[in-house]
Short mmCIF file of C-alpha atoms and ligand atoms in Angstrom, two decimals:
data_model
loop_
_atom_site.label_atom_id
_atom_site.label_comp_id
_atom_site.label_asym_id
_atom_site.label_seq_id
_atom_site.Cartn_x
_atom_site.Cartn_y
_atom_site.Cartn_z
CA UNK A 1 33.27 19.64 -9.83
CA UNK A 2 31.26 18.02 -12.59
CA UNK A 3 32.74 14.55 -12.03
CA UNK A 4 32.21 14.67 -8.29
CA UNK A 5 29.05 13.85 -6.36
CA UNK A 6 27.75 13.82 -2.80
CA UNK A 7 26.22 10.68 -1.29
CA UNK A 8 23.54 10.90 1.41
CA UNK A 9 22.57 8.00 3.65
CA UNK A 10 18.95 8.30 4.85
CA UNK A 11 18.43 5.68 7.57
CA UNK A 12 14.66 6.02 8.02
CA UNK A 13 12.04 4.22 10.09
CA UNK A 14 10.61 2.28 7.16
CA UNK A 15 13.74 1.82 5.04
CA UNK A 16 17.35 2.81 4.51
CA UNK A 17 18.32 4.77 1.39
CA UNK A 18 21.54 5.89 -0.25
CA UNK A 19 21.04 8.75 -2.67
CA UNK A 20 23.74 10.29 -4.89
CA UNK A 21 23.28 13.95 -5.86
CA UNK A 22 25.09 15.98 -8.52
CA UNK A 23 26.21 19.58 -8.08
CA UNK A 24 22.83 20.94 -9.16
CA UNK A 25 21.14 18.94 -6.38
CA UNK A 26 19.57 16.45 -8.80
CA UNK A 27 19.29 12.78 -7.93
CA UNK A 28 21.76 10.65 -9.92
CA UNK A 29 21.17 7.28 -8.26
CA UNK A 30 19.20 5.67 -5.43
CA UNK A 31 19.49 2.49 -3.39
CA UNK A 32 16.66 1.58 -1.00
CA UNK A 33 15.91 -1.38 1.28
CA UNK A 34 13.19 -1.83 3.89
CA UNK A 35 14.10 -3.46 7.20
CA UNK A 36 11.98 -5.59 9.53
CA UNK A 37 9.55 -3.77 11.83
CA UNK A 38 9.65 -5.85 15.04
CA UNK A 39 6.66 -5.72 17.40
CA UNK A 40 7.45 -7.99 20.42
CA UNK A 41 4.24 -6.91 22.18
CA UNK A 42 1.55 -4.21 22.05
CA UNK A 43 3.23 -0.78 22.11
CA UNK A 44 6.76 -2.14 21.57
CA UNK A 45 8.65 -1.33 18.33
CA UNK A 46 12.20 -2.51 17.60
CA UNK A 47 14.68 -2.69 14.70
CA UNK A 48 17.67 -5.00 14.41
CA UNK A 49 20.68 -2.62 14.29
CA UNK A 50 22.87 -5.22 12.56
CA UNK A 51 20.25 -5.67 9.80
CA UNK A 52 20.05 -1.89 9.44
CA UNK A 53 23.87 -1.59 9.13
CA UNK A 54 23.92 -4.44 6.57
CA UNK A 55 21.15 -2.66 4.62
CA UNK A 56 23.03 0.66 4.70
CA UNK A 57 26.05 -1.02 3.12
CA UNK A 58 23.80 -2.73 0.54
CA UNK A 59 22.07 0.48 -0.53
CA UNK A 60 25.38 2.39 -0.75
CA UNK A 61 26.70 -0.35 -3.06
CA UNK A 62 23.42 -0.24 -5.06
CA UNK A 63 23.59 3.54 -5.48
CA UNK A 64 27.27 3.49 -6.54
CA UNK A 65 26.79 0.65 -9.01
CA UNK A 66 23.47 2.08 -10.24
CA UNK A 67 25.27 5.13 -11.60
CA UNK A 68 28.63 3.44 -12.31
CA UNK A 69 30.22 5.83 -9.84
CA UNK A 70 33.24 4.79 -7.81
CA UNK A 71 34.19 6.06 -4.36
CA UNK A 72 36.83 8.45 -5.71
CA UNK A 73 33.99 10.42 -7.30
CA UNK A 74 32.26 10.92 -3.96
CA UNK A 75 33.33 14.28 -2.52
CA UNK A 76 31.54 13.77 0.79
CA UNK A 77 28.98 11.68 2.62
CA UNK A 78 26.08 13.04 4.69
CA UNK A 79 24.04 10.99 7.15
CA UNK A 80 20.42 11.59 8.09
CA UNK A 81 18.37 9.32 10.25
CA UNK A 82 15.17 8.39 12.02
CA UNK A 83 15.58 10.30 15.27
CA UNK A 84 15.25 9.12 18.91
CA UNK A 85 15.63 5.44 17.97
CA UNK A 86 18.28 4.21 20.37
CA UNK A 87 21.01 1.57 20.24
CA UNK A 88 23.32 0.43 23.06
CA UNK A 89 26.36 -1.60 22.02
CA UNK A 90 29.66 -2.99 23.31
CA UNK A 91 32.44 -0.78 21.93
CA UNK A 92 34.97 -3.65 22.15
CA UNK A 93 32.91 -6.24 20.25
CA UNK A 94 30.65 -3.95 18.22
CA UNK A 95 27.66 -6.04 19.26
CA UNK A 96 24.40 -4.36 20.33
CA UNK A 97 23.20 -5.56 23.75
CA UNK A 98 19.58 -5.29 22.59
CA UNK A 99 17.58 -4.35 19.49
CA UNK A 100 17.23 -0.68 18.67
CA UNK A 101 14.23 0.71 20.56
CA UNK A 102 12.35 2.76 17.98
CA UNK A 103 11.00 6.28 18.55
CA UNK A 104 7.37 4.96 18.34
CA UNK A 105 7.91 2.49 21.21
CA UNK A 106 5.89 3.13 24.40
CA UNK A 107 7.48 0.64 26.84
CA UNK A 108 9.12 3.49 28.81
CA UNK A 109 5.76 4.96 29.94
CA UNK A 110 6.33 3.92 33.56
CA UNK A 111 9.94 5.20 33.58
CA UNK A 112 8.71 8.51 32.15
CA UNK A 113 5.98 8.81 34.80
CA UNK A 114 8.47 8.03 37.60
CA UNK A 115 11.03 10.55 36.27
CA UNK A 116 8.41 13.28 36.08
CA UNK A 117 6.71 12.56 39.37
CA UNK A 118 3.57 14.16 37.95
CA UNK A 119 5.44 17.00 36.19
CA UNK A 120 5.59 16.19 32.45
CA UNK A 121 7.54 19.43 31.86
CA UNK A 122 10.20 18.76 34.52
CA UNK A 123 13.14 19.11 32.08
CA UNK A 124 11.43 21.21 29.38
CA UNK A 125 13.13 24.52 30.17
CA UNK A 126 16.55 22.89 29.63
CA UNK A 127 15.90 20.35 26.84
CA UNK A 128 12.80 21.80 25.11
CA UNK A 129 10.94 18.49 25.39
CA UNK A 130 8.08 17.16 27.54
CA UNK A 131 8.70 13.89 29.34
CA UNK A 132 7.36 11.31 26.86
CA UNK A 133 8.18 7.80 25.64
CA UNK A 134 9.32 9.32 22.31
CA UNK A 135 12.83 10.39 23.44
CA UNK A 136 16.13 8.48 23.93
CA UNK A 137 17.05 8.90 27.60
CA UNK A 138 14.30 6.68 29.06
CA UNK A 139 15.01 4.05 26.36
CA UNK A 140 18.66 3.83 27.50
CA UNK A 141 17.51 3.49 31.10
CA UNK A 142 15.12 0.70 30.12
CA UNK A 143 17.94 -1.26 28.44
CA UNK A 144 20.28 -0.82 31.44
CA UNK A 145 17.47 -1.87 33.81
CA UNK A 146 16.19 -4.85 31.81
CA UNK A 147 19.11 -6.41 29.88
CA UNK A 148 21.07 -8.85 32.04
CA UNK A 149 24.49 -7.42 32.96
CA UNK A 150 24.06 -4.27 30.86
CA UNK A 151 24.24 -1.82 33.77
CA UNK A 152 27.48 -3.38 35.13
CA UNK A 153 29.06 -3.32 31.65
CA UNK A 154 27.96 0.28 31.15
CA UNK A 155 29.40 1.38 34.49
CA UNK A 156 32.65 -0.42 33.58
CA UNK A 157 32.85 1.79 30.49
CA UNK A 158 32.30 -1.04 27.98
CA UNK A 159 28.93 0.08 26.60
CA UNK A 160 28.09 3.14 24.49
CA UNK A 161 24.75 4.50 23.28
CA UNK A 162 23.77 6.27 20.12
CA UNK A 163 20.97 7.30 17.82
CA UNK A 164 21.06 5.75 14.34
CA UNK A 165 23.42 8.41 12.96
CA UNK A 166 25.98 7.46 15.60
CA UNK A 167 25.56 3.71 15.01
CA UNK A 168 26.02 4.12 11.23
CA UNK A 169 28.94 6.60 11.58
CA UNK A 170 30.73 4.38 14.13
CA UNK A 171 30.55 1.40 11.78
CA UNK A 172 31.45 3.43 8.67
CA UNK A 173 34.58 4.88 10.31
CA UNK A 174 35.96 1.57 11.56
CA UNK A 175 33.73 0.14 14.29
CA UNK A 176 35.85 -1.74 16.85
CA UNK A 177 38.92 -0.59 14.89
CA UNK A 178 38.68 3.08 15.78
CA UNK A 179 35.06 3.92 14.93
CA UNK A 180 34.11 7.53 15.70
CA UNK A 181 31.55 7.86 18.55
CA UNK A 182 29.88 11.13 17.66
CA UNK A 183 26.44 12.64 17.13
CA UNK A 184 25.28 16.04 15.95
CA UNK A 185 23.37 18.74 17.85
CA UNK A 186 20.05 17.98 16.14
CA UNK A 187 20.09 14.31 17.13
CA UNK A 188 21.41 15.17 20.62
CA UNK A 189 18.48 17.59 21.02
CA UNK A 190 16.12 14.59 20.77
CA UNK A 191 17.66 12.60 23.64
CA UNK A 192 16.24 14.66 26.54
CA UNK A 193 19.87 14.77 27.76
CA UNK A 194 21.26 17.85 25.96
CA UNK A 195 20.88 21.42 27.26
CA UNK A 196 19.63 23.58 24.34
CA UNK A 197 21.63 26.61 25.52
CA UNK A 198 25.02 24.96 26.23
CA UNK A 199 24.62 22.34 23.44
CA UNK A 200 26.24 19.90 25.85
CA UNK A 201 25.06 16.91 27.86
CA UNK A 202 23.27 17.75 31.12
CA UNK A 203 24.94 15.56 33.77
CA UNK A 204 22.08 16.05 36.26
CA UNK A 205 19.45 14.71 33.86
CA UNK A 206 21.76 11.81 32.87
CA UNK A 207 22.12 11.02 36.59
CA UNK A 208 18.31 11.12 37.07
CA UNK A 209 18.08 8.53 34.28
CA UNK A 210 21.05 6.54 35.76
CA UNK A 211 22.95 6.81 32.46
CA UNK A 212 26.77 6.86 32.84
CA UNK A 213 28.20 9.88 31.00
CA UNK A 214 30.83 7.57 29.46
CA UNK A 215 28.09 6.06 27.27
CA UNK A 216 27.29 9.33 25.54
CA UNK A 217 28.78 10.30 22.15
CA UNK A 218 30.63 13.56 21.57
CA UNK A 219 28.28 16.28 20.30
CA UNK A 220 29.38 18.02 17.09
CA UNK A 221 27.81 20.50 14.66
CA UNK A 222 25.66 19.31 11.74
CA UNK A 223 28.32 20.14 9.15
CA UNK A 224 31.99 19.34 9.75
CA UNK A 225 34.27 16.40 8.95
CA UNK A 226 33.64 13.78 11.67
CA UNK A 227 35.86 11.11 10.14
CA UNK A 228 36.47 9.19 6.91
CA UNK A 229 35.18 5.91 5.53
CA UNK A 230 37.17 2.94 6.84
CA UNK A 231 39.83 1.57 4.50
CA UNK A 232 38.03 -1.82 4.28
CA UNK A 233 34.68 -0.24 3.42
CA UNK A 234 33.01 0.92 0.21
CA UNK A 235 33.91 4.57 0.79
CA UNK A 236 37.57 4.40 1.91
CA UNK A 237 38.93 7.78 3.06
CA UNK A 238 35.79 9.61 1.87
CA UNK A 239 34.97 12.40 4.38
CA UNK A 240 31.74 11.95 6.33
CA UNK A 241 30.85 15.57 6.95
CA UNK A 242 27.13 16.06 7.51
CA UNK A 243 24.78 14.68 10.15
CA UNK A 244 21.18 15.82 10.71
CA UNK A 245 18.14 14.18 12.23
CA UNK A 246 15.89 13.48 9.27
CA UNK A 247 13.30 16.15 9.99
CA UNK A 248 15.95 18.81 10.45
CA UNK A 249 17.60 17.57 7.26
CA UNK A 250 14.31 17.99 5.39
CA UNK A 251 13.99 21.53 6.77
CA UNK A 252 17.52 22.26 5.48
CA UNK A 253 16.80 20.58 2.14
CA UNK A 254 13.62 22.67 1.79
CA UNK A 255 15.75 25.83 2.16
CA UNK A 256 13.85 26.97 5.26
CA UNK A 257 16.71 29.28 6.32
CA UNK A 258 14.75 32.26 7.59
CA UNK A 259 12.74 32.49 10.82
CA UNK A 260 9.06 31.90 10.00
CA UNK A 261 9.74 29.39 7.20
CA UNK A 262 8.28 25.90 7.75
CA UNK A 263 8.00 22.46 6.16
CA UNK A 264 5.96 19.33 6.87
CA UNK A 265 7.32 15.85 6.15
CA UNK A 266 4.87 13.01 5.45
CA UNK A 267 6.76 9.81 6.27
CA UNK A 268 6.20 7.00 8.76
CA UNK A 269 5.15 9.88 10.98
CA UNK A 270 4.58 13.57 10.19
CA UNK A 271 6.92 16.30 11.37
CA UNK A 272 6.36 20.03 10.93
CA UNK A 273 9.30 22.31 11.74
CA UNK A 274 9.20 26.13 11.89
CA UNK A 275 12.59 27.90 11.80
CA UNK A 276 12.85 30.32 14.79
CA UNK A 277 16.40 31.52 14.05
CA UNK A 278 18.85 31.89 16.97
CA UNK A 279 15.90 32.30 19.37
CA UNK A 280 14.96 29.37 21.60
CA UNK A 281 11.13 29.63 21.58
CA UNK A 282 9.39 27.66 24.35
CA UNK A 283 6.03 26.14 23.37
CA UNK A 284 2.80 26.71 25.30
CA UNK A 285 0.75 24.61 22.88
CA UNK A 286 2.23 21.12 22.97
CA UNK A 287 5.10 21.57 20.50
CA UNK A 288 8.79 20.76 20.92
CA UNK A 289 11.72 23.20 20.93
CA UNK A 290 14.62 21.62 19.10
CA UNK A 291 17.88 22.41 17.30
CA UNK A 292 17.17 22.90 13.59
CA UNK A 293 20.81 22.86 12.43
CA UNK A 294 24.29 24.17 13.24
CA UNK A 295 26.71 24.71 10.36
CA UNK A 296 30.29 24.39 11.64
CA UNK A 297 31.17 27.25 14.01
CA UNK A 298 28.08 29.33 13.11
CA UNK A 299 25.43 29.87 15.83
CA UNK A 300 22.86 27.13 16.27
CA UNK A 301 19.50 27.68 14.58
CA UNK A 302 16.43 26.47 16.51
CA UNK A 303 12.94 25.36 15.55
CA UNK A 304 9.49 24.67 16.91
CA UNK A 305 8.40 21.15 15.97
CA UNK A 306 5.08 19.35 15.84
CA UNK A 307 5.71 15.60 15.85
CA UNK A 308 2.94 13.18 14.86
CA UNK A 309 3.68 9.52 15.58
CA UNK A 310 1.46 7.73 13.07
CA UNK A 311 0.67 8.86 9.53
CA UNK A 312 2.31 6.83 6.75
CA UNK A 313 2.67 3.92 9.14
CA UNK A 314 -1.14 3.78 9.35
CA UNK A 315 -1.12 3.01 5.62
CA UNK A 316 1.49 0.31 6.29
CA UNK A 317 -0.80 -1.09 9.03
CA UNK A 318 -3.70 -1.22 6.52
CA UNK A 319 -1.34 -3.14 4.18
CA UNK A 320 0.44 -5.46 6.60
CA UNK A 321 -2.01 -6.02 9.45
CA UNK A 322 -5.42 -5.78 7.76
CA UNK A 323 -4.20 -6.69 4.25
CA UNK A 324 -6.78 -4.24 2.82
CA UNK A 325 -4.21 -3.08 0.22
CA UNK A 326 -1.12 -4.75 -1.23
CA UNK A 327 0.98 -1.58 -1.56
CA UNK A 328 0.92 1.86 0.03
CA UNK A 329 -0.03 3.72 -3.16
CA UNK A 330 -3.12 1.48 -3.51
CA UNK A 331 -4.74 3.34 -0.62
CA UNK A 332 -5.35 6.24 -3.01
CA UNK A 333 -7.23 4.07 -5.50
CA UNK A 334 -9.35 2.61 -2.68
CA UNK A 335 -10.10 6.07 -1.25
CA UNK A 336 -11.11 7.26 -4.72
CA UNK A 337 -13.98 4.72 -4.80
CA UNK A 338 -15.96 7.00 -2.43
CA UNK A 339 -16.71 10.74 -2.26
CA UNK A 340 -15.99 11.24 1.45
CA UNK A 341 -15.26 9.40 4.71
CA UNK A 342 -18.91 8.28 5.15
CA UNK A 343 -18.82 9.55 8.73
CA UNK A 344 -15.82 7.40 9.74
CA UNK A 345 -12.86 8.92 11.59
CA UNK A 346 -9.65 6.97 12.32
CA UNK A 347 -7.45 8.31 15.15
CA UNK A 348 -4.20 6.28 14.94
CA UNK A 349 -3.02 6.66 18.55
CA UNK A 350 -0.94 3.49 18.20
CA UNK A 351 1.94 5.05 20.16
CA UNK A 352 -0.26 7.25 22.30
CA UNK A 353 -0.78 10.78 20.96
CA UNK A 354 2.20 13.05 20.33
CA UNK A 355 1.80 16.76 19.48
CA UNK A 356 -0.14 18.67 20.62
CA UNK A 357 -1.63 16.20 23.19
CA UNK A 358 1.34 14.12 24.55
CA UNK A 359 -0.91 11.39 25.97
CA UNK A 360 1.04 8.11 26.18
CA UNK A 361 -2.06 6.27 27.53
CA UNK A 362 -4.16 6.96 24.42
CA UNK A 363 -4.74 4.15 21.93
CA UNK A 364 -6.17 4.01 18.40
CA UNK A 365 -9.88 4.36 17.60
CA UNK A 366 -12.04 4.08 14.47
CA UNK A 367 -15.35 5.85 15.19
CA UNK A 368 -18.53 7.03 13.46
CA UNK A 369 -19.15 3.57 11.96
CA UNK A 370 -22.52 2.56 10.45
CA UNK A 371 -23.45 -0.16 7.96
CA UNK A 372 -22.93 2.48 5.26
CA UNK A 373 -19.16 2.56 5.88
CA UNK A 374 -17.14 0.42 3.48
CA UNK A 375 -13.44 -0.20 2.70
CA UNK A 376 -13.27 2.96 0.62
CA UNK A 377 -14.51 5.13 3.48
CA UNK A 378 -11.94 3.58 5.83
CA UNK A 379 -9.14 4.19 3.31
CA UNK A 380 -10.26 7.82 3.10
CA UNK A 381 -10.44 8.09 6.91
CA UNK A 382 -6.86 6.74 7.04
CA UNK A 383 -5.65 9.51 4.73
CA UNK A 384 -7.75 12.20 6.40
CA UNK A 385 -6.19 11.33 9.78
CA UNK A 386 -2.86 12.61 8.48
CA UNK A 387 -4.40 15.89 7.31
CA UNK A 388 -6.35 16.54 10.54
CA UNK A 389 -3.32 15.80 12.75
CA UNK A 390 -1.28 18.21 10.61
CA UNK A 391 -3.92 20.93 11.04
CA UNK A 392 -3.78 20.49 14.83
CA UNK A 393 -0.01 20.97 14.73
CA UNK A 394 -0.16 23.99 12.41
CA UNK A 395 -2.70 25.72 14.67
CA UNK A 396 -0.39 25.12 17.68
CA UNK A 397 2.62 26.37 15.64
CA UNK A 398 0.82 29.60 14.70
CA UNK A 399 -0.32 30.15 18.31
CA UNK A 400 3.23 29.65 19.69
CA UNK A 401 5.10 31.66 17.05
CA UNK A 402 2.57 34.28 15.98
CA UNK A 403 3.50 33.32 12.40
CA UNK A 404 0.61 32.82 9.93
CA UNK A 405 1.90 30.54 7.18
CA UNK A 406 0.98 31.66 3.65
CA UNK A 407 1.81 28.23 2.26
CA UNK A 408 3.23 24.92 3.52
CA UNK A 409 6.24 23.20 1.89
CA UNK A 410 5.79 19.42 1.98
CA UNK A 411 7.97 16.34 1.36
CA UNK A 412 8.23 12.62 2.22
CA UNK A 413 6.78 9.42 0.84
CA UNK A 414 3.09 10.28 1.39
CA UNK A 415 3.32 13.43 -0.76
CA UNK A 416 3.01 11.14 -3.80
CA UNK A 417 -0.65 10.81 -2.77
CA UNK A 418 -2.44 13.61 -4.62
CA UNK A 419 -5.78 12.88 -2.91
CA UNK A 420 -4.11 13.45 0.47
CA UNK A 421 -2.30 16.59 -0.67
CA UNK A 422 -5.55 18.14 -1.95
CA UNK A 423 -7.38 17.23 1.27
CA UNK A 424 -4.48 18.71 3.23
CA UNK A 425 -4.77 22.05 1.40
CA UNK A 426 -8.55 21.93 1.96
CA UNK A 427 -8.09 21.38 5.71
CA UNK A 428 -5.37 24.04 6.16
CA UNK A 429 -6.92 26.68 3.93
CA UNK A 430 -3.47 27.46 2.50
CA UNK A 431 -1.52 26.20 -0.51
CA UNK A 432 0.51 23.02 -0.14
CA UNK A 433 3.71 23.00 -2.24
CA UNK A 434 5.84 19.97 -3.19
CA UNK A 435 9.40 20.47 -4.54
CA UNK A 436 10.85 18.75 -7.60
CA UNK A 437 13.25 16.79 -5.39
CA UNK A 438 10.86 15.31 -2.82
CA UNK A 439 13.77 13.50 -1.15
CA UNK A 440 14.56 16.67 0.78
CA UNK A 441 15.67 14.69 3.84
CA UNK A 442 18.60 13.11 2.01
CA UNK A 443 19.20 16.38 0.12
CA UNK A 444 19.57 18.27 3.40
CA UNK A 445 22.19 15.83 4.67
CA UNK A 446 23.99 16.00 1.34
CA UNK A 447 24.04 19.80 1.44
CA UNK A 448 25.42 19.83 5.00
CA UNK A 449 28.24 17.49 3.97
CA UNK A 450 28.84 19.37 0.72
CA UNK A 451 29.02 22.75 2.49
CA UNK A 452 31.43 21.37 5.11
CA UNK A 453 33.80 20.14 2.40
CA UNK A 454 33.50 23.03 -0.06
CA UNK A 455 31.58 21.07 -2.69
CA UNK A 456 28.84 23.67 -2.25
CA UNK A 457 29.44 27.20 -0.99
CA UNK A 458 26.54 27.56 1.44
CA UNK A 459 22.80 27.97 1.90
CA UNK A 460 22.48 30.00 -1.31
CA UNK A 461 23.24 26.85 -3.33
CA UNK A 462 20.29 25.15 -1.59
CA UNK A 463 18.01 28.09 -2.36
CA UNK A 464 19.15 28.23 -6.00
CA UNK A 465 18.57 24.49 -6.46
CA UNK A 466 15.08 24.46 -4.91
CA UNK A 467 12.26 24.24 -7.48
CA UNK A 468 8.48 23.84 -7.16
CA UNK A 469 7.02 20.64 -8.61
CA UNK A 470 3.31 20.87 -7.74
CA UNK A 471 0.98 23.17 -5.76
CA UNK A 472 -2.45 22.30 -4.29
CA UNK A 473 -4.87 25.14 -3.54
CA UNK A 474 -7.84 24.88 -1.10
CA UNK A 475 -11.11 23.97 -2.84
CA UNK A 476 -13.62 23.77 0.03
CA UNK A 477 -15.21 26.57 2.06
CA UNK A 478 -14.45 27.24 5.72
CA UNK A 479 -17.84 25.84 6.90
CA UNK A 480 -17.22 22.39 5.42
CA UNK A 481 -13.54 22.44 6.45
CA UNK A 482 -14.46 23.21 10.05
CA UNK A 483 -17.38 20.73 10.19
CA UNK A 484 -15.05 17.85 9.35
CA UNK A 485 -12.42 19.12 11.82
CA UNK A 486 -14.96 19.38 14.66
CA UNK A 487 -15.86 15.70 14.10
CA UNK A 488 -12.15 14.85 14.15
CA UNK A 489 -11.63 16.66 17.47
CA UNK A 490 -14.54 14.68 18.92
CA UNK A 491 -13.05 11.41 17.61
CA UNK A 492 -9.69 12.24 19.26
CA UNK A 493 -11.33 12.39 22.71
CA UNK A 494 -12.43 8.74 22.24
CA UNK A 495 -8.74 7.62 22.42
CA UNK A 496 -7.90 9.22 25.80
CA UNK A 497 -7.13 7.28 29.03
CA UNK A 498 -7.21 3.89 27.33
CA UNK A 499 -4.18 2.15 28.90
CA UNK A 500 -4.91 1.49 32.58
CA UNK A 501 -2.25 2.53 35.10
CA UNK A 502 -1.65 -1.01 36.34
CA UNK A 503 -1.46 -2.69 32.92
CA UNK A 504 0.91 -0.27 31.16
CA UNK A 505 3.14 -2.30 28.78
N1 LIG B 1 1.00 6.87 -2.24
C1 LIG B 1 1.04 6.79 -0.88
N2 LIG B 1 -0.07 7.07 -0.16
C2 LIG B 1 -0.05 7.03 1.19
N3 LIG B 1 1.05 6.68 1.92
C3 LIG B 1 2.17 6.40 1.24
C4 LIG B 1 2.24 6.43 -0.18
N4 LIG B 1 3.51 6.08 -0.56
C5 LIG B 1 4.21 5.83 0.59
N5 LIG B 1 3.40 6.01 1.67
C6 LIG B 1 3.79 5.89 3.09
O1 LIG B 1 4.93 6.72 3.29
C7 LIG B 1 5.82 6.11 4.22
C8 LIG B 1 7.22 6.09 3.60
O2 LIG B 1 7.60 7.44 3.43
P1 LIG B 1 9.12 7.83 3.72
O3 LIG B 1 9.24 9.31 3.60
O4 LIG B 1 10.00 6.94 2.88
O5 LIG B 1 9.17 7.35 5.25
P2 LIG B 1 10.42 7.21 6.26
O6 LIG B 1 11.39 8.29 5.91
O7 LIG B 1 9.68 7.40 7.54
O8 LIG B 1 11.00 5.82 6.11
C9 LIG B 1 5.31 4.72 4.51
O9 LIG B 1 4.76 4.70 5.82
C10 LIG B 1 4.23 4.48 3.46
O10 LIG B 1 3.14 3.76 4.00
O1 LIG B 2 11.89 7.89 9.67
P1 LIG B 2 10.95 9.06 9.53
O2 LIG B 2 11.17 9.83 8.28
O3 LIG B 2 9.53 8.65 9.72
O4 LIG B 2 11.28 10.05 10.75
C1 LIG B 2 11.10 9.63 12.06
C2 LIG B 2 11.42 10.83 12.96
O5 LIG B 2 12.77 11.21 12.85
C3 LIG B 2 11.06 10.52 14.40
O6 LIG B 2 11.34 11.63 15.22
#
């Protein structure tokens, strides 16, 4: 199918991308556009869903025109997305009732505490998740409780909810004129509303969160034809046939098809997933159990996941809030002006701490400061924070699974930072390996869509197309590696119990 391509839409936290791949899995064309990060108050993070949908259309047009490809040459479309970010909209008007509440947002801390009644693991045996602000259910409840008239409209059947895959798919397939209201099992597994065994909504949990079942999208596999592009759109009648939460998509794109294979994505946040096959492995060390992917009628494949809220977004904060750099890549030049962190440790608990701590009342801390510390040391501490948090997750992953990783496959925007990648290998004591196509998130969604429509035959195509770009090998001894990590662990304790009970946002 030389003249045919697959288009992937990657609706991420920082930006939306459209990437066109050829049959060998190589990138033919890219469109990318950042959207506004909205911070109404401390701990609150929102996106404008209409801006995001407008940007998705703009980047699809950019990718098509960039390669002089027309829609007839697109065999299939795959969608991958920032997970847990939640939209509620009116299905008759297509208008959101509120901004999208982003996965980093912590406004639902009180709702989460009330739901758990002191038991953070109340739903964990069914949904694989601890009660935390990270997940969709409490965000939907917050909107119904706090947006004037929303609960009445929801109970009348006028409002629907969705993660960003569902919002994009609904608009692509017609919106108010017959848009498809669907999500896939990986995104549903991030809502705290889907039972991991039945792969269906759990009505009891939805009732606890006072969410009408009529709001919830239909749950489908990660690879099947959900619908076709609307006739008035840029991809008329093109099958949309792959949906995966972005971290699951990256796992698929990295060809992690066997139990024990893992990848770590360095994006706005960091997300390490370990394939556990058809086994649902509960975590005892602060990790999540989630659906990794489900290809059509095949059995669901599960994963253990370590989610870290703030990694690349700490670099954005250095750029946008402190104005210490003018672009993300500049952080590497600044870090290179010094040999080490000068004793400074930056724990970016901006959204509380996710894995392995799950402390929503933690807040960020920069510690170990003396007059010796300069901008270079802080830039290095910013990068090191990503590596230390990743080591904490890997240690939890190995304890839960009994798997000792021989190497770690990496991807995402931060992997362009060679200083960080070397420090990461130093901290883990294993090789860190980056593939040629670092856009593995979009690649995974493209493969799911391509497999569902016969453009590709199956996982073997993914394996055959995977190629190593660069490998970093540890260069420091265990003593030095562990000294730095001990200081990090001490720094983490300085972020605990920061938000007082009675002043939670
Ligand atoms: N050279 C770099 N060094 C450090 N961080 C970087 C670099 N390039 C990009 N980033 C960070 O990576 C993130 C973007 O990565 P990406 O995978 O596109 O994220 P997402 O999928 O979450 O939108 C941003 O938070 C940005 O600050
Ligand atoms: O947008 P990303 O790539 O940072 O991914 C965000 C995750 O899906 C949050 O769970």
